[in-house]
PDB file of C-alpha atoms in Angstrom:
ATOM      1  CA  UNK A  11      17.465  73.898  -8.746  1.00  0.00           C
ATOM      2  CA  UNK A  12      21.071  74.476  -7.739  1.00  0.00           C
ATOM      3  CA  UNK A  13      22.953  77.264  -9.788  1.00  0.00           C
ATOM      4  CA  UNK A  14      26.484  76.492 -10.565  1.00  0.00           C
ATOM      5  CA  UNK A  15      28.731  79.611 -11.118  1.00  0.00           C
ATOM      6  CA  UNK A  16      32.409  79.848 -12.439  1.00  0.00           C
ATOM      7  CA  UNK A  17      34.689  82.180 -12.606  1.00  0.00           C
ATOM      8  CA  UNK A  18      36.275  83.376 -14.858  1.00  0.00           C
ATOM      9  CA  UNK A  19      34.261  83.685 -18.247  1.00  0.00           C
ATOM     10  CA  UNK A  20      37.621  83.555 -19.862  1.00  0.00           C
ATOM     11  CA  UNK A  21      41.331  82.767 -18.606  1.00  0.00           C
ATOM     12  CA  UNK A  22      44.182  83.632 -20.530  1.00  0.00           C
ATOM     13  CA  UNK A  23      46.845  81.291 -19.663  1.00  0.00           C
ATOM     14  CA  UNK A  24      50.612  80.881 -21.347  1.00  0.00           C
ATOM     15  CA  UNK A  25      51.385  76.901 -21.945  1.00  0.00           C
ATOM     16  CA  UNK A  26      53.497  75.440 -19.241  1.00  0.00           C
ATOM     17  CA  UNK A  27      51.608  78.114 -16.599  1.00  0.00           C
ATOM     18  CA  UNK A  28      49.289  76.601 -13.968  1.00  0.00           C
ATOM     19  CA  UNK A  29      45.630  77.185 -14.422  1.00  0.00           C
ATOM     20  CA  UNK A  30      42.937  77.543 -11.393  1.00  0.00           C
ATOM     21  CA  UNK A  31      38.990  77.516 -11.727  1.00  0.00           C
ATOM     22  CA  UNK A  32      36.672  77.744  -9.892  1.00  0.00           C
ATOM     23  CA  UNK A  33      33.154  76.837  -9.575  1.00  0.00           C
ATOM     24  CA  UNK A  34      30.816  78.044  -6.475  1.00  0.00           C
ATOM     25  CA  UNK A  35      26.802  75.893  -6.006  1.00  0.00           C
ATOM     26  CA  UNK A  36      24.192  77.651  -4.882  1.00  0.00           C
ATOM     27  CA  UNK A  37      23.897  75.567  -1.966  1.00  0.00           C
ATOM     28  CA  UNK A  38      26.093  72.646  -0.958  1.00  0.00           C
ATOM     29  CA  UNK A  39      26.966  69.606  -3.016  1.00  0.00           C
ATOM     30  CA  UNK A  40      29.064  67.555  -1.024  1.00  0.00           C
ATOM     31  CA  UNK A  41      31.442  66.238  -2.653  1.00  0.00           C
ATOM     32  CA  UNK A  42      29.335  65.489  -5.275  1.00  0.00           C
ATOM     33  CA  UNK A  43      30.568  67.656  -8.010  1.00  0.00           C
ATOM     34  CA  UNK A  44      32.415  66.917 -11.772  1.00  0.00           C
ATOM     35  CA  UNK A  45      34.551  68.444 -14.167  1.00  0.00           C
ATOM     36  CA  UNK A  46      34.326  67.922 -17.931  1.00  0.00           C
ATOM     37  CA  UNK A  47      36.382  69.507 -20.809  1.00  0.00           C
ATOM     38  CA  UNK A  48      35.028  70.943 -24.315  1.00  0.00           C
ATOM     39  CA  UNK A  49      36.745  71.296 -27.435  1.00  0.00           C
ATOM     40  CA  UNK A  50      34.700  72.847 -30.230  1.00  0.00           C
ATOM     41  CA  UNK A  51      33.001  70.423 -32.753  1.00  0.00           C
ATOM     42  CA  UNK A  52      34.092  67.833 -30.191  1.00  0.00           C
ATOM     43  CA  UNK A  53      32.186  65.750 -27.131  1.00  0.00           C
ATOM     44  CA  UNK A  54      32.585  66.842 -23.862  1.00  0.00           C
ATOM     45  CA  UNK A  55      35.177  64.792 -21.895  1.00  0.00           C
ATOM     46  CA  UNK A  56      34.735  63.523 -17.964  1.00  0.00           C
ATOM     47  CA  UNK A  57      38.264  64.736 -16.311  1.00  0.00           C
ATOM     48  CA  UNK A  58      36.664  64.468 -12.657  1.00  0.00           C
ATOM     49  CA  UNK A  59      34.238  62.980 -10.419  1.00  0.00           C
ATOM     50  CA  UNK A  60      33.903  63.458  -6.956  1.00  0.00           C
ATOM     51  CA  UNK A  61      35.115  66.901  -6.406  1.00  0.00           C
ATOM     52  CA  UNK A  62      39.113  65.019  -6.903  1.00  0.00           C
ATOM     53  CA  UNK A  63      38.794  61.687  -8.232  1.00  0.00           C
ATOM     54  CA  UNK A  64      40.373  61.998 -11.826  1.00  0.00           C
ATOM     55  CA  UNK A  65      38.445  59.859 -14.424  1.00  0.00           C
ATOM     56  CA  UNK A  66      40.015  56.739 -16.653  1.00  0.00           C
ATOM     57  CA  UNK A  67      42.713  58.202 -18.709  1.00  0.00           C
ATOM     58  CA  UNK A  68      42.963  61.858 -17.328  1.00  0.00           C
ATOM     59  CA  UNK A  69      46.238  62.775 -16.900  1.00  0.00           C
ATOM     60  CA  UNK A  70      47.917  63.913 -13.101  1.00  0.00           C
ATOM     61  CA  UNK A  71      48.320  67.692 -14.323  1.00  0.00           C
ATOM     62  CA  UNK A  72      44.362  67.466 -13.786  1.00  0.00           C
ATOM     63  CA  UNK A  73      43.486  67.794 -10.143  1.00  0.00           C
ATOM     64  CA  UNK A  74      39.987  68.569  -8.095  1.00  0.00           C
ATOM     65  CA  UNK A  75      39.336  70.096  -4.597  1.00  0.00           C
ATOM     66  CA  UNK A  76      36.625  71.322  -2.952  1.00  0.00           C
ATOM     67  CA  UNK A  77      33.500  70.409  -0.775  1.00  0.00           C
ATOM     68  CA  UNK A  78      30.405  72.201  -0.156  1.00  0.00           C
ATOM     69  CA  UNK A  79      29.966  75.137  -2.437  1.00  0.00           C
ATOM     70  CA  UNK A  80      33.546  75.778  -2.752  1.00  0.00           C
ATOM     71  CA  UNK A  81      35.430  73.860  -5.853  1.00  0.00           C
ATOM     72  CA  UNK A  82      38.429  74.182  -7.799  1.00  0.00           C
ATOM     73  CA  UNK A  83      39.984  72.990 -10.648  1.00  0.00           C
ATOM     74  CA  UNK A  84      43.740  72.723 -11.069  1.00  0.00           C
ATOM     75  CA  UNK A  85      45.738  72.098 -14.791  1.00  0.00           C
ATOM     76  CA  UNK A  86      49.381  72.236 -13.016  1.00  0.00           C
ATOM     77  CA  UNK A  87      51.324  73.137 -16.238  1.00  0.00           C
ATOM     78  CA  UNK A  88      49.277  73.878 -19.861  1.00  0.00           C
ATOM     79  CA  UNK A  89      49.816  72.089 -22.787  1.00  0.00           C
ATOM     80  CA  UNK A  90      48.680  73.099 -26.001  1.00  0.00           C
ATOM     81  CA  UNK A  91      45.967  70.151 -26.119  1.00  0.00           C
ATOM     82  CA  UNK A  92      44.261  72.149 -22.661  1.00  0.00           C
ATOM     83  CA  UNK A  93      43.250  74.738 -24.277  1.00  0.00           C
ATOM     84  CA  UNK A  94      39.389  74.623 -23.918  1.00  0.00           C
ATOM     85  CA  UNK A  95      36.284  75.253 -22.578  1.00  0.00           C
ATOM     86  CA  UNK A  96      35.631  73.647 -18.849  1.00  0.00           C
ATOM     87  CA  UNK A  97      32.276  73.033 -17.359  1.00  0.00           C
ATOM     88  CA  UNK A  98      31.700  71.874 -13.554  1.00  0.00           C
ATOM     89  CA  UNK A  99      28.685  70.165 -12.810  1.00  0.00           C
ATOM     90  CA  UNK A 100      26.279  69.256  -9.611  1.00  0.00           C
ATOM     91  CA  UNK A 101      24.711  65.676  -9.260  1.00  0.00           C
ATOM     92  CA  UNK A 102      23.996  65.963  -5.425  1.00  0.00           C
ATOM     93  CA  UNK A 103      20.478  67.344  -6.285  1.00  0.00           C
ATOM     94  CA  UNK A 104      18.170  67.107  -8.966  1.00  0.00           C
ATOM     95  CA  UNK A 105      18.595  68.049 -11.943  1.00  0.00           C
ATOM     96  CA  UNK A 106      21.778  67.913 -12.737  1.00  0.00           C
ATOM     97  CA  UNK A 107      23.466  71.791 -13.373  1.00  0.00           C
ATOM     98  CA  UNK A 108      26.297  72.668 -15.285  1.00  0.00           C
ATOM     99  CA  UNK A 109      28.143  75.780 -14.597  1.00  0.00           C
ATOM    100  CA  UNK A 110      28.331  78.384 -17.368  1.00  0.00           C
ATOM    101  CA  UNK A 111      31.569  77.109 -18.571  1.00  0.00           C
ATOM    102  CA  UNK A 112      35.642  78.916 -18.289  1.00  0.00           C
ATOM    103  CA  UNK A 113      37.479  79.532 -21.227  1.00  0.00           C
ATOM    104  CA  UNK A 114      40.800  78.622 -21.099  1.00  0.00           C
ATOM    105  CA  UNK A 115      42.914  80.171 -23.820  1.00  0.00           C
ATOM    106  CA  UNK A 116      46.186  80.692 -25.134  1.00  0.00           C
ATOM    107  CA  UNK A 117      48.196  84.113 -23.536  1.00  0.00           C
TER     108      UNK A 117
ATOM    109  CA  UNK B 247      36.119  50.828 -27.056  1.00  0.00           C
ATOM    110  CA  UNK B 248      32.432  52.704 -25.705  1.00  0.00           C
ATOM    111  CA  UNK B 249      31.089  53.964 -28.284  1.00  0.00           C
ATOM    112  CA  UNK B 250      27.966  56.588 -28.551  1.00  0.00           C
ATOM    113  CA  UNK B 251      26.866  57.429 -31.986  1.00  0.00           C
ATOM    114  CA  UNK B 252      23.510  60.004 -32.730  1.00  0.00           C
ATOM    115  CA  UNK B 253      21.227  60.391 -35.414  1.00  0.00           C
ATOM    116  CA  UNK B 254      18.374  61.694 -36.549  1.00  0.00           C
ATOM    117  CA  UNK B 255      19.028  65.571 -35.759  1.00  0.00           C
ATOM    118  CA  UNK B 256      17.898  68.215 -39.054  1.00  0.00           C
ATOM    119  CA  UNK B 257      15.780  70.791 -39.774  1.00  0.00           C
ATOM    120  CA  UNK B 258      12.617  71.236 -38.341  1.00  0.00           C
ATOM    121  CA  UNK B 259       9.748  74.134 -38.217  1.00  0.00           C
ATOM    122  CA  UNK B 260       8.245  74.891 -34.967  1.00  0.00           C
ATOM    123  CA  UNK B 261       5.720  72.725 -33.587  1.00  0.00           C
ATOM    124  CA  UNK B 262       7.267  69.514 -35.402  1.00  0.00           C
ATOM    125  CA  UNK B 263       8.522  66.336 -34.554  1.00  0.00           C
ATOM    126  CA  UNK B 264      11.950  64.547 -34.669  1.00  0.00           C
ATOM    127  CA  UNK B 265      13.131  61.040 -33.006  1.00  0.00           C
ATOM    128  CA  UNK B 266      16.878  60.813 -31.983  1.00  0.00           C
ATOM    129  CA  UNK B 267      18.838  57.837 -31.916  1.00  0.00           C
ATOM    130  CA  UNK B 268      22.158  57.056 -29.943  1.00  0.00           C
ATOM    131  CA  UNK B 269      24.130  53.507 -31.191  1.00  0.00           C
ATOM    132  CA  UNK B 270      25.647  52.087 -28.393  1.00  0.00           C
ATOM    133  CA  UNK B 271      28.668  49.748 -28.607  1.00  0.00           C
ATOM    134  CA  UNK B 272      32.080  48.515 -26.630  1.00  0.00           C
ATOM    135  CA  UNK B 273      29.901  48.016 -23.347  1.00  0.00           C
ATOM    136  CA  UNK B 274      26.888  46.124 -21.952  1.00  0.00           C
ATOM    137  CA  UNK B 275      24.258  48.983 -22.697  1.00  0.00           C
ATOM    138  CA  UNK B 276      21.400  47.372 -20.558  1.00  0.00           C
ATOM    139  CA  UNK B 277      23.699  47.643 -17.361  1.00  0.00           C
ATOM    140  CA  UNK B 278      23.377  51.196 -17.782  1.00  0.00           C
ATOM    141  CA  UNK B 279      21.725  54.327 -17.336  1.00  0.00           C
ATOM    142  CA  UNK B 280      21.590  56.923 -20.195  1.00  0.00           C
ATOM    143  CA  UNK B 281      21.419  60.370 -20.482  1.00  0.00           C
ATOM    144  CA  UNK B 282      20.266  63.424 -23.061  1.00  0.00           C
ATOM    145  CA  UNK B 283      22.466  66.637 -22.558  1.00  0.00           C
ATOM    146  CA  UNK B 284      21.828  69.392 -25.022  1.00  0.00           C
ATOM    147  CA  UNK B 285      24.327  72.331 -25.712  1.00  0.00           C
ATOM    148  CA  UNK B 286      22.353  75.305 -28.142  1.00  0.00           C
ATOM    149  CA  UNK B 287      24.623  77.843 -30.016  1.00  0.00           C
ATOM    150  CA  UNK B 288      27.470  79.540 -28.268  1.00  0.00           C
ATOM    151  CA  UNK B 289      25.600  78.522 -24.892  1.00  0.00           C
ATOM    152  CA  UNK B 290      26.630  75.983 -22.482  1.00  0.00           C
ATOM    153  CA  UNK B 291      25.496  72.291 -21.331  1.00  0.00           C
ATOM    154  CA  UNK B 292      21.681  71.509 -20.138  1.00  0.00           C
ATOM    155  CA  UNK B 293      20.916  68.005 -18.680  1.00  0.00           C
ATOM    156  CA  UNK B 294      17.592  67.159 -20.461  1.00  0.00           C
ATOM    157  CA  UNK B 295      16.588  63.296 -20.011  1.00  0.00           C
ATOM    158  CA  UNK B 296      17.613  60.389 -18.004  1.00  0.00           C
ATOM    159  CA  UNK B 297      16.685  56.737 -17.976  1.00  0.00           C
ATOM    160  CA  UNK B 298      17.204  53.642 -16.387  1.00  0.00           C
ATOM    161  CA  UNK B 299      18.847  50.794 -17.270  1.00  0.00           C
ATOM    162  CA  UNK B 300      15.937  48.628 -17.615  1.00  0.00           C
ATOM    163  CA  UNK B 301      14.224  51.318 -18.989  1.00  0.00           C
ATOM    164  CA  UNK B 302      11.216  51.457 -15.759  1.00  0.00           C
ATOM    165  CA  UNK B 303      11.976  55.223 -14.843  1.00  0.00           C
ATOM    166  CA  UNK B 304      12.092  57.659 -16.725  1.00  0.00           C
ATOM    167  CA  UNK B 305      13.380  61.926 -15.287  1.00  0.00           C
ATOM    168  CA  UNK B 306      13.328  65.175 -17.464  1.00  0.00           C
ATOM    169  CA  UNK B 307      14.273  68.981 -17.019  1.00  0.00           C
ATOM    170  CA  UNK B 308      11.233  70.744 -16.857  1.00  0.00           C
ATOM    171  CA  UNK B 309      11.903  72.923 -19.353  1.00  0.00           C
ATOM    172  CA  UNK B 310      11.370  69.669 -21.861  1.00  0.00           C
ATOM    173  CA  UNK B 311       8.183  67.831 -19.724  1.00  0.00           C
ATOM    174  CA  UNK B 312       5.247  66.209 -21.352  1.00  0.00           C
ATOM    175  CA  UNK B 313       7.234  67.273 -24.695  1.00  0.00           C
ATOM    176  CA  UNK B 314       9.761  64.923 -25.004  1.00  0.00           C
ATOM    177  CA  UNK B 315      10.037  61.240 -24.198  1.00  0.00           C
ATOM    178  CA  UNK B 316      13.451  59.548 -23.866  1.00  0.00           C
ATOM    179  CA  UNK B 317      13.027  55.238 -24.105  1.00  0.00           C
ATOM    180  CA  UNK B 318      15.604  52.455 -25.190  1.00  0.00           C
ATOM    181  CA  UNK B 319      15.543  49.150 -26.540  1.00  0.00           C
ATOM    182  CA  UNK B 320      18.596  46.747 -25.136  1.00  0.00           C
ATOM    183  CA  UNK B 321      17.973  44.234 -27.732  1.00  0.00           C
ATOM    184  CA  UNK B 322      19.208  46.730 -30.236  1.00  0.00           C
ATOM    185  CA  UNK B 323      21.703  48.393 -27.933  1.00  0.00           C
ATOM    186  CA  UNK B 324      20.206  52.060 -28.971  1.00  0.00           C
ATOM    187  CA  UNK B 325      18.993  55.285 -27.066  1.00  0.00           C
ATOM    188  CA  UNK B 326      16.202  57.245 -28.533  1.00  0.00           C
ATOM    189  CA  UNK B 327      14.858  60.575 -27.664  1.00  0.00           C
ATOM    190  CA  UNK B 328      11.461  61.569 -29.390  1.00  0.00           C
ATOM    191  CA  UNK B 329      10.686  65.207 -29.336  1.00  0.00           C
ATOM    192  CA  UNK B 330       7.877  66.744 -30.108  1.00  0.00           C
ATOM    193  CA  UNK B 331       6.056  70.344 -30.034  1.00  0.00           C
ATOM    194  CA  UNK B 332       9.747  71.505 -30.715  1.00  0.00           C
ATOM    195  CA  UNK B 333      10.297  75.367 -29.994  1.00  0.00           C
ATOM    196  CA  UNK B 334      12.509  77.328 -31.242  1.00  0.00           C
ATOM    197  CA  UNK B 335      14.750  77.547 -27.635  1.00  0.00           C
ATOM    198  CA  UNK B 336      14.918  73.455 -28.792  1.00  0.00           C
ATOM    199  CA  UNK B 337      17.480  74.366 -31.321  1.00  0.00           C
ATOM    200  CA  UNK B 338      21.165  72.562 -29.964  1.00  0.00           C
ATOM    201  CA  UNK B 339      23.380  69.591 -30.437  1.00  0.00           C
ATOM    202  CA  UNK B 340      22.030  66.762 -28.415  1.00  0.00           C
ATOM    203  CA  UNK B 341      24.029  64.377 -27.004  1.00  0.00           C
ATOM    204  CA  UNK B 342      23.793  60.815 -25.897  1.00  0.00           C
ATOM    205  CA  UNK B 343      25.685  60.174 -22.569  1.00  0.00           C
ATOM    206  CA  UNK B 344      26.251  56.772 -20.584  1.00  0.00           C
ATOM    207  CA  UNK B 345      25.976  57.103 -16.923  1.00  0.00           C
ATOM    208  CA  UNK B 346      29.575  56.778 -15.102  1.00  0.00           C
ATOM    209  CA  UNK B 347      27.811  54.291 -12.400  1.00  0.00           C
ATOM    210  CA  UNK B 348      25.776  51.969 -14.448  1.00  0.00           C
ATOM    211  CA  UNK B 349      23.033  50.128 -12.781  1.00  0.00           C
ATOM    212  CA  UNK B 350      22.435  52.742  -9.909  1.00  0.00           C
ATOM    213  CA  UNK B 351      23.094  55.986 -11.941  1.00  0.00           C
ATOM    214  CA  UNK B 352      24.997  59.037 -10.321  1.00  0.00           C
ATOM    215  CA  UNK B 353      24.075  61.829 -12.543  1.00  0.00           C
ATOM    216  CA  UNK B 354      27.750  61.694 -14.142  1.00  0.00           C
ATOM    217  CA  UNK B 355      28.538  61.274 -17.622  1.00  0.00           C
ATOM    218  CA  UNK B 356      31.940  59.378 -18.597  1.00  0.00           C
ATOM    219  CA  UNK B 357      31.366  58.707 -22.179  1.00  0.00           C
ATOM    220  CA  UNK B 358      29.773  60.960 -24.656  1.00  0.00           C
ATOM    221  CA  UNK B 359      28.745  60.875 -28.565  1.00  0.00           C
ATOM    222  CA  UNK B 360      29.851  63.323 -30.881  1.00  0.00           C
ATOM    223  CA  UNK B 361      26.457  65.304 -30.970  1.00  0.00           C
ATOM    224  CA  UNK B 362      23.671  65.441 -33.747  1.00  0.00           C
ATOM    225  CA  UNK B 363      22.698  69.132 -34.711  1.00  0.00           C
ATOM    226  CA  UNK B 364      18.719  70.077 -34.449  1.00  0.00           C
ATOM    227  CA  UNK B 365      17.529  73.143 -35.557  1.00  0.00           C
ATOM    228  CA  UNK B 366      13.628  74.605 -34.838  1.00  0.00           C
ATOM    229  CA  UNK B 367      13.239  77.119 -37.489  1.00  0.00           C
ATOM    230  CA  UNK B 368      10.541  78.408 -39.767  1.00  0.00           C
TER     231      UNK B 368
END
């Protein structure tokens, strides 16, 4: 199965600052290649599909890049509501994989 | 509004049995495929079950084969997931997810339930 990887475990980030993750595969995905946030106690939300396409609802500060094993995902200016946990996630093989999650926290 | 609501998570020892359930409303359930994602304590998410939207196939990680069984009945617009043989590496909140592509399934989840807690303990 493909291995998603993110780094970092944890990013401390000060509201307003821009935030980058990233996520490497194992082996390429295409294109084929989401983004979902986690709050604690909460569901997991869909920000991106696609590698860029933002899902119903997600605001522009959200943005995805990437193709192959390479992705990256962009929160252009924290707000206080960001603060979370943020999972990438393969579909272009089976199973599904979920990277180990990034932290994103208040500086 | 899409709405995913599970039941039926609790206490169990190892080696027992419990049947989720996942209420689906705001959408036309049978035009979609469904999903079981699992998240255990302090660890991240796990893809565990996937089926159709007619219900005819049927996928599952391997970590959960021949021991779990995910089904669905459109009539009554709900998800199920039975598990059984339940270990103590079971223990996670499960959650019902609808597939973002509906009748040919892509693997992505746009709408997810709030999660129902099961625990594998002696």
């Amino acid at each position: 199965e493909i291995v998603m990887t993110q780094s970092p475990a944890t990013l401390s980030v000060s509201p307003g600052e821009r935030a980058t993750l990233s996520c490497r595969a194992s082996q390429s995905v295409s294109i084929n290649l989401d983004w979902y946030q986690k709050k604690p106690g909460q569901a997991p939300r869909l920000l991106i599909y696609g590698a860029s396409t933002r899902a119903t609802g997600i605001p522009a500060r959200f943005s995805g890049s990437g193709s192959g094993t390479e992705f990256t995902l962009t929160i252009s200016s924290l707000q206080s509501e960001d603060f979370a946990v943020y999972y990438c996630q393969q579909y272009n093989n089976w199973p599904p994989t979920f990277g180990g999650g990034t932290k994103v926290e208040i500086k | 509004e899409v709405q995913l609501v599970e039941s039926g998570g609790g206490l169990v020892q190892p080696g027992g049995s419990l049947r989720l359930s996942c209420a689906a409303s705001g959408f036309t359930f049978s035009s979609y495929w469904m999903h079981w994602v699992r998240q255990a304590p302090g660890k991240g998410l796990v893809w565990v079950s996937r089926i159709t939207s007619d219900g005819s196939s049927t996928s599952y990680a391997d970590s959960v084969k021949g021991r779990f069984t995910i089904s669905r009945d459109n009539a009554k617009n709900t998800l199920y997931l039975q598990m059984n043989s339940l270990r103590a590496e079971d223990t996670a909140v499960y959650y019902c997810a609808r597939d973002l592509m509906g009748y040919t399934g892509s693997d992505t989840f746009d709408y997810w339930g709030q999660g129902t807690l099961v625990t594998v303990s002696s």
